[in-house]
Coordinates of C-alpha atoms and ligand atoms in Angstrom, one line a residue:
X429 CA 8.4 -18.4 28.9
X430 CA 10.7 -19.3 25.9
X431 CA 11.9 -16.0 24.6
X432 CA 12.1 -17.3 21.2
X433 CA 8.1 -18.0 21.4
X434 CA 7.5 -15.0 19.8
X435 CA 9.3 -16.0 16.4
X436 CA 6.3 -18.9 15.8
X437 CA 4.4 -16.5 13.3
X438 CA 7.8 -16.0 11.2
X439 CA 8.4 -20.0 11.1
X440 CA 4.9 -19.8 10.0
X441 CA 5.6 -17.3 7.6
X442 CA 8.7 -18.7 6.2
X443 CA 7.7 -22.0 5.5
X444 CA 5.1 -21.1 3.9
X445 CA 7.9 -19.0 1.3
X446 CA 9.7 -22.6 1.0
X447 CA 6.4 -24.0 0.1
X448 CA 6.3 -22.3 -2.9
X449 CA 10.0 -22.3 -3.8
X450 CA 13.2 -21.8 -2.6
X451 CA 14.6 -19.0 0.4
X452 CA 13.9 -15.7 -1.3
X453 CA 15.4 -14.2 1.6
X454 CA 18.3 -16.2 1.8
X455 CA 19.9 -17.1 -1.7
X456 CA 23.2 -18.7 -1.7
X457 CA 25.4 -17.5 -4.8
X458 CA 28.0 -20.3 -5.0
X459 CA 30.4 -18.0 -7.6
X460 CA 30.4 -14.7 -8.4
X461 CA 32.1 -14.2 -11.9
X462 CA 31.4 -10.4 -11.9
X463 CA 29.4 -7.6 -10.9
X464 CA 26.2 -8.9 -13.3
X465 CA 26.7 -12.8 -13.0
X466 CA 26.5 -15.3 -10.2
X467 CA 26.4 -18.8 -10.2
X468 CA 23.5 -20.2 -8.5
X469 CA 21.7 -23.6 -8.2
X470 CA 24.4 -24.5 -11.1
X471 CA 23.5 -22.0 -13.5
X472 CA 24.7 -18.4 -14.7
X473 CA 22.2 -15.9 -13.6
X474 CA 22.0 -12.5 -14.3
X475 CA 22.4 -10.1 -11.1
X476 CA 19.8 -7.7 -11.4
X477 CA 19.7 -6.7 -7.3
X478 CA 22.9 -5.9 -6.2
X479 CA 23.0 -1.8 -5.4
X480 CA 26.5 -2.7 -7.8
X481 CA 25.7 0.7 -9.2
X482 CA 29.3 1.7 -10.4
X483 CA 30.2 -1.8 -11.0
X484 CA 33.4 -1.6 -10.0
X485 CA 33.4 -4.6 -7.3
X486 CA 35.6 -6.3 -9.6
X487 CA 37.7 -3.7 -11.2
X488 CA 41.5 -4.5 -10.9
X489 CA 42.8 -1.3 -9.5
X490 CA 40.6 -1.6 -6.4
X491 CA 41.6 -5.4 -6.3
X492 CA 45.6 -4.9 -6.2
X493 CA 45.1 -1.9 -3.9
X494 CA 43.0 -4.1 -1.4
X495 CA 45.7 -6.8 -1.8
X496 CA 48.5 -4.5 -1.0
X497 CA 46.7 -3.0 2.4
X498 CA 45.9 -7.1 2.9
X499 CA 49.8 -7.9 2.9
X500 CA 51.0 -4.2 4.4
X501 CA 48.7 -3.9 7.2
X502 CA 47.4 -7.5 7.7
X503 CA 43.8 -8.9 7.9
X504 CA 41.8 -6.2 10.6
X505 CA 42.7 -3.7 12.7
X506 CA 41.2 -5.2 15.9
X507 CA 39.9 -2.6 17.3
X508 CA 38.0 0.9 17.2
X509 CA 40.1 4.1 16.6
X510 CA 39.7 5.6 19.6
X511 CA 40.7 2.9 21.9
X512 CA 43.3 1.2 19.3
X513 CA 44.5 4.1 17.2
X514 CA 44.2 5.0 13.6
X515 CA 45.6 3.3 10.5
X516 CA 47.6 5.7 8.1
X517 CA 44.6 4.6 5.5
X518 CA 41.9 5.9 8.0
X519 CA 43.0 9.3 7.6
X520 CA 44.1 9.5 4.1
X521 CA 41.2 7.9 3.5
X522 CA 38.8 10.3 5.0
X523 CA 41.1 13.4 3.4
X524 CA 40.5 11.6 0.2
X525 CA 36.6 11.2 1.2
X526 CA 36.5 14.6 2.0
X527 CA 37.8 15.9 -1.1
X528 CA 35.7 14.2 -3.2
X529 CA 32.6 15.0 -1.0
X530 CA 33.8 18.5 -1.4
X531 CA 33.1 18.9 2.7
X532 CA 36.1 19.9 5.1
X533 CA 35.3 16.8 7.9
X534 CA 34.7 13.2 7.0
X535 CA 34.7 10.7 9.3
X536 CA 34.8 6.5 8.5
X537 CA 32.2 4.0 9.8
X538 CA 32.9 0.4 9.4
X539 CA 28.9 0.0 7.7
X540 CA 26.4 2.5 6.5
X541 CA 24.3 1.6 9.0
X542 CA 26.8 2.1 12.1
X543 CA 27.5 5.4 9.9
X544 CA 23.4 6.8 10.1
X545 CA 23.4 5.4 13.7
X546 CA 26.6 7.2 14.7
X547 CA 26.0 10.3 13.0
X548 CA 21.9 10.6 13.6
X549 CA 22.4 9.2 17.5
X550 CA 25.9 11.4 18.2
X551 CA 23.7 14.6 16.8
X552 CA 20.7 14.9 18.7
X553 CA 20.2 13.3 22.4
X554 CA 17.2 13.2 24.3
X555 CA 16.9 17.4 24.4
X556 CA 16.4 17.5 20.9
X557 CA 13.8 16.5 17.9
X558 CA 14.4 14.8 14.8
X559 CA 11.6 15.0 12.2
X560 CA 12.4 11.8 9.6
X561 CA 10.4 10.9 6.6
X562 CA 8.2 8.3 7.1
X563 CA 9.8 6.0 4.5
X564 CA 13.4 6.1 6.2
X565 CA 15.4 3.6 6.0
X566 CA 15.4 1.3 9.1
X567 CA 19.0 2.3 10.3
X568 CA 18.1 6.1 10.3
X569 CA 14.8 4.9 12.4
X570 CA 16.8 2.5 14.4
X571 CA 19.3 5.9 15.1
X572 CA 16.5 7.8 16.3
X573 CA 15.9 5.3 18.8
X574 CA 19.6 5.2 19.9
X575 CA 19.7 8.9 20.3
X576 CA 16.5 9.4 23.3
X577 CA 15.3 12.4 21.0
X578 CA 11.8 13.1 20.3
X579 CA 10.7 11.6 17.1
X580 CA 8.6 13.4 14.7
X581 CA 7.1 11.8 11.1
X582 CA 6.1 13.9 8.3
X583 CA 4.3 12.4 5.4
X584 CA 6.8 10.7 2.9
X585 CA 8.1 13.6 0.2
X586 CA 5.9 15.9 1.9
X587 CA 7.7 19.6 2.2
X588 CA 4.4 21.2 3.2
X589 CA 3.8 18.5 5.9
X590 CA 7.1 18.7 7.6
X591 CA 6.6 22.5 7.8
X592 CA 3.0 22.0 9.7
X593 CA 5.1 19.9 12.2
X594 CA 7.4 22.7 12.9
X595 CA 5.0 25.1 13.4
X596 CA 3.6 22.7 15.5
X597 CA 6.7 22.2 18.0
X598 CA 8.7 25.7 17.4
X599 CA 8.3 25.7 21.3
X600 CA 10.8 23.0 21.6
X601 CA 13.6 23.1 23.7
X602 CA 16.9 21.9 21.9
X603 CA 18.0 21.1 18.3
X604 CA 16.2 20.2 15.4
X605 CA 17.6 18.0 13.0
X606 CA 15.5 16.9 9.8
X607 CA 16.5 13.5 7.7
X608 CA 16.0 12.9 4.5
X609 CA 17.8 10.1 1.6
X610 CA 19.0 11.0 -1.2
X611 CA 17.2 8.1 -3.1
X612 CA 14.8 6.0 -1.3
X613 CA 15.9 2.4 -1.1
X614 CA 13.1 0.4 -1.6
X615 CA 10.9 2.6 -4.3
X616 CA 14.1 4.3 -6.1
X617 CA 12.6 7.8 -5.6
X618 CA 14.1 11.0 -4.6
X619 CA 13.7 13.2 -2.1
X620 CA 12.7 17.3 -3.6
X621 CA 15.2 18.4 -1.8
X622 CA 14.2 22.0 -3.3
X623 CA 11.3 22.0 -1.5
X624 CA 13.1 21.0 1.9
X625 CA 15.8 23.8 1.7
X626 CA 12.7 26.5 1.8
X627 CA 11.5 25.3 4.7
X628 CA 14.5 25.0 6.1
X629 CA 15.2 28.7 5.2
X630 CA 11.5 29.3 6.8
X631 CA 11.6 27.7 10.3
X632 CA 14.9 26.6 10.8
X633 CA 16.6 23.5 11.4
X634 CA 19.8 21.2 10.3
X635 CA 19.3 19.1 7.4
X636 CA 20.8 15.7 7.1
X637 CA 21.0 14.0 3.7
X638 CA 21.4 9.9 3.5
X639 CA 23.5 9.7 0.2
X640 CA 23.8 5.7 0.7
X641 CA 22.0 5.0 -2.9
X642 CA 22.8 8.5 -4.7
X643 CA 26.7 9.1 -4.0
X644 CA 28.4 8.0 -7.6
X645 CA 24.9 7.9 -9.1
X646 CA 23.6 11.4 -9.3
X647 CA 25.2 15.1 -9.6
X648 CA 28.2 16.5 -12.3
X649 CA 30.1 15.4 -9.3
X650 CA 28.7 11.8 -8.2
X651 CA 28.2 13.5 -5.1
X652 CA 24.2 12.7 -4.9
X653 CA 21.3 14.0 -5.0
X654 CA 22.3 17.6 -3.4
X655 CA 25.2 17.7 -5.9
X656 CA 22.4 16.8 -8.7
X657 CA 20.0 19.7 -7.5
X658 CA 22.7 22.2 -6.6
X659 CA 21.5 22.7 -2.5
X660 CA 25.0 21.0 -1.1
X661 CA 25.5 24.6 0.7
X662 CA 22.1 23.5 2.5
X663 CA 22.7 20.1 3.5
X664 CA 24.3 20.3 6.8
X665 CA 25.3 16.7 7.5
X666 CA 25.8 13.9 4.3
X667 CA 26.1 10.5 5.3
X668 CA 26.6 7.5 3.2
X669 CA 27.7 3.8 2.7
X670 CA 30.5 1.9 0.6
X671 CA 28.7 -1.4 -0.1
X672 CA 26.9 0.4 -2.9
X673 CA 28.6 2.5 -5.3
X674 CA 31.5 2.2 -4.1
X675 CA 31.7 -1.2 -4.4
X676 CA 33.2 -2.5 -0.8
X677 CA 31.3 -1.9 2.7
X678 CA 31.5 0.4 5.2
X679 CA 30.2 4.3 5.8
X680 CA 30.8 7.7 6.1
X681 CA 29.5 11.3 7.7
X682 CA 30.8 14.8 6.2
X683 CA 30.0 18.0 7.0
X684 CA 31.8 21.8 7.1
X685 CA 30.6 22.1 10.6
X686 CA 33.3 23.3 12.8
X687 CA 32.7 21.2 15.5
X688 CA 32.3 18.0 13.0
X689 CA 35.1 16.7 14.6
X690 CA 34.2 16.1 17.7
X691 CA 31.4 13.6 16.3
X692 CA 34.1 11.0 17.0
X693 CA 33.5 11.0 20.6
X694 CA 29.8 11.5 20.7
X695 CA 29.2 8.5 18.5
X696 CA 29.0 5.2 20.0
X697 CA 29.1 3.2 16.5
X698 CA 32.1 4.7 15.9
X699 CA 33.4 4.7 19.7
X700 CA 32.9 1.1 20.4
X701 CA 33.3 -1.0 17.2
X702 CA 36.4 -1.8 15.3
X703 CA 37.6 0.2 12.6
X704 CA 37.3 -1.1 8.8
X705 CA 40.0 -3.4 8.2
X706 CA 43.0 -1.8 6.2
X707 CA 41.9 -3.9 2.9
X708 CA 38.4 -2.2 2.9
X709 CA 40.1 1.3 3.6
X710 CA 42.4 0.6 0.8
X711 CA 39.6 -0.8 -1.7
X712 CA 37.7 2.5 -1.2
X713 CA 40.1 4.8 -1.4
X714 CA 40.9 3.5 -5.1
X715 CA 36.7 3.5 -5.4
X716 CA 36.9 7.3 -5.2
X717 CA 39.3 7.7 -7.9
X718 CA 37.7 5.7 -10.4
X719 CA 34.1 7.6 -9.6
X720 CA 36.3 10.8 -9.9
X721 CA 37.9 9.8 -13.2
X722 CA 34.9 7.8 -15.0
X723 CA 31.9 9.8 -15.0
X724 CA 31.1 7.2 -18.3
X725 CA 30.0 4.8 -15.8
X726 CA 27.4 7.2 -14.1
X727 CA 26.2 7.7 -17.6
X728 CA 26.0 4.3 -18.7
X729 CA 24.1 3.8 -15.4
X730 CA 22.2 6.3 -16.2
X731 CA 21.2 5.1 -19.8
X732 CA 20.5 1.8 -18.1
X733 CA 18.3 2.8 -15.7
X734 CA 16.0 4.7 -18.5
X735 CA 16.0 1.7 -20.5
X736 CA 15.0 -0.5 -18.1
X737 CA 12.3 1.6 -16.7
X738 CA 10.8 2.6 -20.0
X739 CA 11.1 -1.0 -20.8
X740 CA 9.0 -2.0 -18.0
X741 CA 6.4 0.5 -18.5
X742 CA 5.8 -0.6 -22.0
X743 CA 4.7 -4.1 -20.7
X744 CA 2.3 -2.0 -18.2
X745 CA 3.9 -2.9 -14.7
X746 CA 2.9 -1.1 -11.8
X747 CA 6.6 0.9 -10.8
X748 CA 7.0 2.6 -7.9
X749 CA 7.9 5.5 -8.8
X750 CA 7.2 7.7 -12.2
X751 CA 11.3 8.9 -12.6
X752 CA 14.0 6.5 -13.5
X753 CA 16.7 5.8 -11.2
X754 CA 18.6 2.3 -10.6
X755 CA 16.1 1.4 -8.4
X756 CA 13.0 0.1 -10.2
X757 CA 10.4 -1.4 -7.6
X758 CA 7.4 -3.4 -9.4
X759 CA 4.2 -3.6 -7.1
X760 CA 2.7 -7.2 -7.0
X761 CA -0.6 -7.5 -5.4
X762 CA 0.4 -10.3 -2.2
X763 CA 3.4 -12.0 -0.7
X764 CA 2.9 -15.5 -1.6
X765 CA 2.6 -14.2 -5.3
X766 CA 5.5 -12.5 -5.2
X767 CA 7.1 -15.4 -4.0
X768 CA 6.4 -17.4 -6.8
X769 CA 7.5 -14.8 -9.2
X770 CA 10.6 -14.4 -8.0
X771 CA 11.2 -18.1 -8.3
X772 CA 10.0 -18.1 -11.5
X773 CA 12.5 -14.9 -13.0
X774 CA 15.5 -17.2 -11.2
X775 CA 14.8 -20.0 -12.7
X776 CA 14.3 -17.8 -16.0
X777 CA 18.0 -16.9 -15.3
X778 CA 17.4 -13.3 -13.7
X779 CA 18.0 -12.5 -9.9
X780 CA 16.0 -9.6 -8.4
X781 CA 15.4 -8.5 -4.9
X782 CA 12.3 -9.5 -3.4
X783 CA 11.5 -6.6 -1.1
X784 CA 7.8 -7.2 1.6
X785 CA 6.8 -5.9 5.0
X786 CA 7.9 -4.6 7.1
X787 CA 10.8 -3.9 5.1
X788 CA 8.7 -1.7 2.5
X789 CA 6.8 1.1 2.8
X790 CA 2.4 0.9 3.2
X791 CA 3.2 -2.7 3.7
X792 CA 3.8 -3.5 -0.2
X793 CA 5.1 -6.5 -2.2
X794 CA 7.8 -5.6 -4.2
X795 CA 10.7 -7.1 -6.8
X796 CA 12.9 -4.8 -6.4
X797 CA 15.6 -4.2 -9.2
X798 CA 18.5 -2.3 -8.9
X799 CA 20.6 -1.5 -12.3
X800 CA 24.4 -1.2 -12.6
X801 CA 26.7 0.4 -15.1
X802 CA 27.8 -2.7 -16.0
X803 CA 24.6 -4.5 -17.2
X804 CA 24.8 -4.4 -21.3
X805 CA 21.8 -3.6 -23.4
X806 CA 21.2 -7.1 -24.0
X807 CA 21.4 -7.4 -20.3
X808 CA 18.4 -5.2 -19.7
X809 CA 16.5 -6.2 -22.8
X810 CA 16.8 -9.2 -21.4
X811 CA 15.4 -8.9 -18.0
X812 CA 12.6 -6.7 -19.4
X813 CA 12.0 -10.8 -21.7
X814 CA 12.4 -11.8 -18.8
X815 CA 9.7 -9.9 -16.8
X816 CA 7.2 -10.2 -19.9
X817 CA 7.1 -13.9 -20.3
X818 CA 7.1 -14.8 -16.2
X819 CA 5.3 -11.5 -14.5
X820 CA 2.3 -11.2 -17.3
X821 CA 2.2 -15.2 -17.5
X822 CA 0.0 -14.1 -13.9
X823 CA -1.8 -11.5 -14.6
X824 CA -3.4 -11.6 -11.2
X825 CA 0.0 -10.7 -10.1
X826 CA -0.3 -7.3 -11.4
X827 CA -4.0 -6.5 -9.2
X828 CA -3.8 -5.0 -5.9
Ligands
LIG1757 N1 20.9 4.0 4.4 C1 20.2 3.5 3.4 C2 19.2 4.5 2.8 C3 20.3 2.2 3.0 O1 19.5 1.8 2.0 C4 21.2 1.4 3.6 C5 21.4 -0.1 3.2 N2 20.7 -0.6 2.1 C6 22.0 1.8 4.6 C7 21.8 3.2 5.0 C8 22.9 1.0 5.4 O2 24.1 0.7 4.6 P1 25.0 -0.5 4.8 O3 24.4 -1.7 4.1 O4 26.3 -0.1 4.2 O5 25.1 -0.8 6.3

């Protein structure tokens, strides 16, 4: 048999998308003028799905210090750190990391998802459970698979729920580790951490927080969500990602534990993949020092956010989720109509994400938004025009 047979359903599924407009889930941007404006199909658009939280992708500090590790160090470093060494950057990088996380250990992934399946799969092995929210994000599933330990769901935000399933298995041989993300990436909503820590104090267990879309956004600190609710003594293990506020790509895993260290050899993401190149390391390390020294932006973003969300609930979309946060997720009733819409806002001069199963949670359609710092009022008042003239012209859109 042909083992590509089994991808007939998504040609299926995919032309039908094409049918009704162009590759939702494969846009080509042919400039990018900033962190809000693209060129695309040969128009200025406005980028309203990036995860460009802090905005700072194009911010000249971060730029020069990228180009100097560029002509220092050269292009990549070829290798993974334990087999090819370390880069000066890699470590001041991760003491730099670490201070601004406020942890004693960091260590460096070269993506946020080699970063959850590094930390998540070097943690817990096949003697141990980890309990995950059933809205995790794919990597932290994917991790759980990785790792050979038992895998237990609680009920999405559901405290009480997790603390049935430890009653359940408090025979259980080995370690319990509990995951949970800062803010969820498809509905924008956060996790009450509050509620977590006392069942944590109750039953027992070590508590891993995915900062990847709260680090920079939330806290006094820009530390996330624990640094927002003041729990960061409970939170054992923080992981995170720099392709979001940080503006660059790559990952990271703090903690105080004292055997932190020794991640570095239990995780195979970090064991047998090369290192982030030198101008990634570089571009970061400047990234911390503008979230440390600006906390205007996390206010501005902050201030967008409520506008747009408010904005959107005044024209009666169905959001995702009651708080503001960057992410603001509008529920349309079916795929193919979602399709359309999203068309339509491009054409309209807005770029969203368009977000559908299995990528989303309950198997929902969603256009996904995600705000940055540097979107202007006009900006947002404008993708709220935007979403009145297109998403109401289709009312039918709106029923599930
Ligand atoms: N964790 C969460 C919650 C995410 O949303 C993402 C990516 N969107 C990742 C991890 C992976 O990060 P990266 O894209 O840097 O690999």
């Amino acid at each position: 048999m042909d083992i590509l047979e089994k991808y007939r359903p998504l040609v299926e599924r995919h032309k039908k998308m094409l049918e009704l407009g162009q590759n939702a889930v494969g846009l080509r941007m042919d400039d990018v003028y900033s962190p809000t404006r693209a060129r695309i199909d040969g128009k200025e658009i406005i980028l309203a799905g990036t995860n460009n939280y802090m905005a700072i992708t194009f911010d000249p500090a971060c730029i020069k210090a990228g180009q100097k590790a560029l002509e220092d160090y050269g292009t990549g470093t070829t290798g993974s750190r334990i087999a090819n060494g370390s880069y000066a950057l890699h470590l001041d990088l991760e003491k730099s990391l670490a201070g601004f996380l406020n942890r004693k250990h960091s260590i460096v992934f070269s993506t946020g998802y080699q970063a959850n399946l590094g930390s998540i799969a070097g943690l817990a092995g096949p003697r141990d459970t980890v309990y995950l929210d059933a809205d995790s994000h794919s990597s932290i599933y994917d991790a759980c698979a990785l790792s050979g330990a038992r895998l237990i769901r609680f009920k999405h935000n559901n405290a009480d729920d997790l603390a049935k399933r430890l009653r359940r298995s408090s025979e259980d041989e080995g370690g319990r580790l509990v995951v949970l993300e800062g803010i969820y990436s498809m509905f924008g909503d956060r996790a009450p951490l509050r509620e977590f820590v006392d069942v944590k104090h109750e039953y027992g267990f070590e508590l891993l927080v995915d900062e990847a879309h709260s680090t920079g956004v939330l806290g006094a600190n820009g530390r996330g969500l624990a640094d927002e609710a003041g729990l960061e003594s409970d939170v054992d293990f923080v992981v995170g990602t720099f392709s979001k506020s940080f503006g660059a790509i790559g990952g990271f895993a703090a903690s105080d534990h004292e055997l932190f260290e020794m991640l570095r050899f239990a995780a195979r993401a970090y064991m047998f993949s090369a290192s982030p190149s030198p101008a990634t390391i570089a571009t970061v390390k400047e990234a911390i020092k503008q979230l440390e020294s600006r906390p205007e932006l996390r206010q501005k973003l902050r201030h967008n956010s409520e506008r747009l969300h408010h904005g959107f609930k005044s024209l009666g979309l169905e959001l995702c989720c009651d708080v503001p946060s960057p992410i603001i997720a509008v529920r349309i009733a079916d795929e193919p109509t979602a399709v359309v819409l999203w068309n339509r806002l491009l054409e309209a001069g807005v770029y969203v994400n368009i977000a559908l199963p299995p990528g989303t949670p309950n198997g929902v359609c969603l256009l996904r938004c995600s705000v940055s710092a540097g979107h202007s009022e006009q900006d947002i008042d404008k993708i709220i025009a935007l979403f009145e003239t297109v998403v109401l012209s289709l009312p039918e859109a709106l029923q599930d």
